CSV table of C-alpha atoms in Angstrom, one decimal:
chain,number,residue,atom,x,y,z
A,1,MET,CA,-53.4,-107.0,-60.6
A,2,LYS,CA,-54.8,-103.5,-60.1
A,3,LYS,CA,-52.5,-103.1,-57.1
A,4,ILE,CA,-49.5,-104.2,-59.0
A,5,LEU,CA,-50.2,-101.7,-61.8
A,6,ILE,CA,-50.6,-98.9,-59.3
A,7,THR,CA,-47.3,-99.9,-57.7
A,8,LEU,CA,-45.6,-99.9,-61.0
A,9,CYS,CA,-46.9,-96.5,-61.9
A,10,ILE,CA,-45.7,-95.1,-58.6
A,11,LEU,CA,-42.2,-96.6,-59.2
A,12,SER,CA,-42.2,-95.2,-62.7
A,13,ILE,CA,-43.1,-91.7,-61.5
A,14,SER,CA,-40.4,-91.9,-58.7
A,15,TYR,CA,-37.8,-93.1,-61.2
A,16,THR,CA,-38.6,-90.3,-63.7
A,17,ALA,CA,-38.5,-87.6,-60.9
A,18,ALA,CA,-35.2,-88.9,-59.6
A,19,TYR,CA,-33.4,-89.2,-62.9
A,20,SER,CA,-34.9,-86.5,-65.1
A,21,GLN,CA,-32.5,-83.7,-65.9
A,22,LYS,CA,-33.2,-80.4,-67.7
A,23,LEU,CA,-31.4,-80.4,-71.0
A,24,ILE,CA,-30.8,-76.9,-72.4
A,25,ARG,CA,-29.8,-76.3,-76.0
A,26,TYR,CA,-28.0,-73.0,-76.8
A,27,LYS,CA,-28.1,-71.5,-80.3
A,28,LEU,CA,-24.9,-69.5,-79.9
A,29,ASP,CA,-25.3,-67.5,-83.2
A,30,LYS,CA,-28.7,-66.2,-82.2
A,31,MET,CA,-27.6,-65.6,-78.6
A,32,LEU,CA,-24.7,-63.5,-79.8
A,33,THR,CA,-27.0,-61.3,-81.9
A,34,LYS,CA,-29.4,-60.9,-79.0
A,35,GLY,CA,-26.6,-59.9,-76.6
A,36,GLU,CA,-26.9,-63.0,-74.5
A,37,LEU,CA,-23.2,-63.8,-74.6
A,38,GLU,CA,-20.4,-61.8,-73.1
A,39,SER,CA,-16.8,-61.7,-74.3
A,40,ASN,CA,-13.9,-61.0,-72.0
A,41,PRO,CA,-12.3,-57.5,-72.5
A,42,GLY,CA,-10.4,-57.0,-75.7
A,43,HIS,CA,-12.0,-59.8,-77.6
A,44,LYS,CA,-14.9,-60.1,-80.0
A,45,ALA,CA,-17.0,-62.9,-81.3
A,46,VAL,CA,-18.7,-63.1,-84.7
A,47,VAL,CA,-21.5,-65.4,-86.1
A,48,PHE,CA,-20.6,-68.0,-88.8
A,49,SER,CA,-22.5,-70.6,-90.9
A,50,ASP,CA,-20.7,-73.7,-92.0
A,51,GLY,CA,-23.0,-76.0,-93.8
A,52,LYS,CA,-25.5,-77.3,-91.3
A,53,LYS,CA,-23.5,-75.8,-88.4
A,54,LYS,CA,-24.2,-72.3,-87.2
A,55,GLY,CA,-22.3,-70.9,-84.3
A,56,ILE,CA,-19.7,-68.4,-83.3
A,57,THR,CA,-16.0,-67.7,-84.0
A,58,PHE,CA,-13.9,-65.9,-81.4
A,59,THR,CA,-10.8,-65.7,-79.3
A,60,GLY,CA,-10.7,-65.4,-75.5
A,61,ILE,CA,-13.5,-66.5,-73.3
A,62,ILE,CA,-17.3,-66.3,-74.1
A,63,TRP,CA,-19.6,-66.3,-71.0
A,64,ILE,CA,-23.3,-67.2,-71.2
A,65,LYS,CA,-25.1,-64.5,-69.3
A,66,GLY,CA,-27.2,-65.7,-66.4
A,67,LEU,CA,-25.9,-69.3,-66.6
A,68,GLU,CA,-24.8,-70.9,-63.3
A,69,PHE,CA,-23.2,-74.3,-63.6
A,70,ASN,CA,-21.4,-76.6,-61.1
A,71,GLU,CA,-21.9,-80.2,-62.1
A,72,GLY,CA,-23.5,-81.9,-65.1
A,73,THR,CA,-22.9,-82.6,-68.8
A,74,ILE,CA,-21.7,-80.2,-71.5
A,75,GLU,CA,-21.8,-81.2,-75.1
A,76,THR,CA,-20.6,-79.0,-78.0
A,77,ASP,CA,-19.0,-79.1,-81.4
A,78,LEU,CA,-15.7,-77.3,-81.6
A,79,ARG,CA,-13.0,-76.6,-84.1
A,80,GLY,CA,-9.5,-75.2,-83.7
A,81,ARG,CA,-6.7,-74.7,-86.2
A,82,ASN,CA,-3.7,-76.8,-87.1
A,83,GLU,CA,-1.3,-74.0,-86.1
A,84,PHE,CA,1.5,-75.2,-83.9
A,85,LEU,CA,1.3,-73.8,-80.3
A,86,LYS,CA,-1.3,-71.3,-81.5
A,87,SER,CA,-4.6,-73.0,-81.3
A,88,PHE,CA,-6.2,-74.1,-77.9
A,89,VAL,CA,-9.9,-74.6,-77.6
A,90,GLY,CA,-12.1,-75.9,-74.7
A,91,ILE,CA,-14.2,-74.9,-71.8
A,92,VAL,CA,-13.6,-73.3,-68.4
A,93,PHE,CA,-15.8,-74.1,-65.4
A,94,ASN,CA,-15.8,-73.7,-61.6
A,95,THR,CA,-14.7,-70.2,-62.5
A,96,ALA,CA,-14.2,-67.3,-60.2
A,97,ASP,CA,-12.4,-65.0,-62.6
A,98,THR,CA,-10.1,-65.2,-65.7
A,99,SER,CA,-7.2,-66.7,-63.7
A,100,THR,CA,-9.1,-69.0,-61.3
A,101,TYR,CA,-10.9,-71.9,-62.9
A,102,GLU,CA,-10.8,-75.5,-64.1
A,103,ASP,CA,-10.6,-76.3,-67.8
A,104,ILE,CA,-10.7,-78.9,-70.4
A,105,LEU,CA,-8.4,-78.0,-73.3
A,106,PHE,CA,-8.0,-79.4,-76.8
A,107,ARG,CA,-4.7,-78.8,-78.7
A,108,PRO,CA,-5.6,-79.6,-82.4
A,109,PHE,CA,-2.0,-79.2,-83.6
A,110,ASN,CA,-1.1,-82.3,-81.5
A,111,PHE,CA,-3.9,-84.6,-82.7
A,112,ARG,CA,-1.8,-86.2,-85.5
A,113,HIS,CA,1.7,-84.9,-84.6
A,114,GLN,CA,4.5,-87.3,-85.8
A,115,ASP,CA,5.9,-87.2,-82.2
A,116,PRO,CA,4.0,-89.8,-80.1
A,117,VAL,CA,4.6,-87.8,-77.0
A,118,ARG,CA,3.0,-84.7,-78.4
A,119,ARG,CA,-0.1,-86.8,-79.4
A,120,THR,CA,-0.5,-87.6,-75.7
A,121,TRP,CA,-0.8,-83.9,-75.1
A,122,SER,CA,-3.9,-83.6,-77.4
A,123,LEU,CA,-6.4,-83.2,-74.5
A,124,ALA,CA,-5.8,-81.8,-71.1
A,125,TYR,CA,-7.3,-80.9,-67.7
A,126,THR,CA,-5.9,-78.2,-65.5
A,127,SER,CA,-7.1,-76.3,-62.4
A,128,GLU,CA,-5.7,-72.8,-62.4
A,129,PRO,CA,-3.7,-71.3,-60.8
A,130,ASP,CA,-2.6,-74.0,-58.5
A,131,TYR,CA,-2.4,-76.9,-61.0
A,132,PRO,CA,-1.2,-75.6,-64.4
A,133,TYR,CA,-0.3,-78.1,-67.1
A,134,THR,CA,3.4,-77.6,-66.5
A,135,LYS,CA,3.1,-78.8,-62.9
A,136,LEU,CA,0.8,-81.6,-63.7
A,137,ARG,CA,2.9,-82.8,-66.6
A,138,LYS,CA,6.0,-82.9,-64.5
A,139,GLU,CA,4.6,-84.4,-61.3
A,140,ASN,CA,1.7,-86.5,-62.7
A,141,THR,CA,2.9,-87.5,-66.1
A,142,GLY,CA,0.1,-89.0,-68.2
A,143,GLN,CA,-2.6,-88.6,-65.6
A,144,PHE,CA,-4.1,-85.3,-66.7
A,145,GLU,CA,-3.4,-85.3,-70.5
A,146,SER,CA,-4.2,-87.9,-73.1
A,147,GLU,CA,-4.1,-88.8,-76.8
A,148,ILE,CA,-7.5,-88.9,-78.6
A,149,LEU,CA,-8.1,-92.2,-80.4
A,150,PRO,CA,-8.9,-92.4,-83.2
A,151,ASN,CA,-6.8,-89.3,-83.8
A,152,PRO,CA,-9.0,-86.5,-85.2
A,153,VAL,CA,-8.1,-84.4,-88.2
A,154,PRO,CA,-6.7,-81.2,-86.7
A,155,GLU,CA,-8.8,-78.9,-88.9
A,156,ASP,CA,-12.1,-80.9,-88.6
A,157,TRP,CA,-15.0,-80.3,-86.2
A,158,ILE,CA,-14.9,-82.6,-83.1
A,159,HIS,CA,-17.8,-83.4,-80.8
A,160,ALA,CA,-17.0,-83.2,-77.1
A,161,ARG,CA,-19.2,-84.5,-74.3
A,162,ILE,CA,-17.8,-83.5,-70.9
A,163,VAL,CA,-19.3,-85.1,-67.8
A,164,ILE,CA,-18.5,-83.2,-64.6
A,165,THR,CA,-19.2,-84.6,-61.1
A,166,LYS,CA,-18.2,-83.4,-57.7
A,167,ASP,CA,-15.0,-85.5,-57.8
A,168,SER,CA,-14.2,-86.3,-61.4
A,169,VAL,CA,-14.3,-85.2,-65.1
A,170,GLN,CA,-14.7,-87.4,-68.1
A,171,VAL,CA,-14.3,-86.3,-71.7
A,172,PHE,CA,-15.9,-88.3,-74.6
A,173,VAL,CA,-14.8,-87.3,-78.1
A,174,ASN,CA,-16.7,-87.9,-81.3
A,175,HIS,CA,-19.4,-90.0,-79.7
A,176,MET,CA,-17.0,-92.7,-78.6
A,177,ALA,CA,-18.3,-95.0,-75.8
A,178,LYS,CA,-15.0,-94.9,-74.0
A,179,PRO,CA,-13.8,-91.6,-72.5
A,180,SER,CA,-10.6,-90.1,-74.0
A,181,LEU,CA,-9.8,-88.6,-70.6
A,182,THR,CA,-10.9,-89.4,-67.0
A,183,VAL,CA,-9.4,-87.3,-64.2
A,184,LYS,CA,-9.9,-86.6,-60.5
A,185,ARG,CA,-10.8,-82.9,-60.0
A,186,LEU,CA,-8.2,-80.8,-58.3
A,187,GLY,CA,-8.6,-77.7,-56.1
A,188,GLY,CA,-11.7,-76.6,-54.3
A,189,TYR,CA,-14.8,-74.6,-55.2
A,190,HIS,CA,-14.1,-71.3,-57.0
A,191,GLY,CA,-17.3,-70.2,-58.6
A,192,ASN,CA,-20.2,-71.2,-60.9
A,193,GLN,CA,-19.4,-69.5,-64.1
A,194,LEU,CA,-18.9,-71.5,-67.3
A,195,GLY,CA,-17.2,-70.3,-70.5
A,196,LEU,CA,-16.1,-71.4,-73.9
A,197,LEU,CA,-12.4,-70.9,-74.3
A,198,VAL,CA,-10.1,-70.1,-77.3
A,199,PHE,CA,-6.6,-68.8,-76.9
A,200,GLY,CA,-3.2,-68.7,-78.7
A,201,ASN,CA,-1.8,-65.7,-80.5
A,202,ASP,CA,-5.3,-64.5,-81.6
A,203,THR,CA,-5.9,-67.7,-83.6
A,204,PRO,CA,-9.7,-68.1,-83.6
A,205,GLY,CA,-11.8,-71.1,-82.8
A,206,ASP,CA,-15.3,-72.1,-83.6
A,207,PHE,CA,-18.2,-73.4,-81.4
A,208,ALA,CA,-21.7,-74.7,-82.3
A,209,ASN,CA,-24.5,-76.9,-81.0
A,210,LEU,CA,-23.9,-76.2,-77.3
A,211,VAL,CA,-26.0,-78.4,-75.0
A,212,ILE,CA,-25.9,-78.2,-71.2
A,213,THR,CA,-27.5,-80.6,-68.7
A,214,PRO,CA,-27.0,-79.5,-65.1
A,215,ALA,CA,-26.8,-82.3,-62.6
A,216,ASN,CA,-30.0,-83.2,-60.7
A,217,LYS,CA,-29.1,-82.4,-57.1
A,218,ASN,CA,-32.0,-84.7,-55.9
A,219,ASN,CA,-30.1,-87.8,-57.1
């Protein structure tokens, strides 16, 4: 019996070591005040408080200083605006510079659009500059964009969980068990920067409750 217990303890320790991951919570509002976030040139972020949520509002790209990320899970609350072709919010990763990256992009103005085709453009993956949405939409229709079901209210907060592996990306929206988008990653390795993205004619977007869990390379 003693031998069995020792064996079980060893197995438990091995399991924990193999599958433990370091979850990091980022308080974006406090980080901005402390100078731990960096905006791309010509853009500025500000702190906001919305009920229980505290975060940042900005346009452009926000970089987390000192963060290196290649694979793992990103969770965040984000909110765009219901302004047609003016509100795009998401994340950029595998980033070398502001024109070379992969991204996951939400288009809130399409969430409940009356045109069913536009609703299938609510959520998208691209790999810039070689695989922009125009190329993927034309040559791989329906593979790298999707509708989000149930359709979120465009002006509401949404929760996104983005799981990035070496070969694929999955996006889970509003705690749904089924991913809203699953894609094969395109392009090769560019860099290890990760950023929060808002663009579209200076229309701002909001981010709060950022949690990052880098992949355990020992798995």
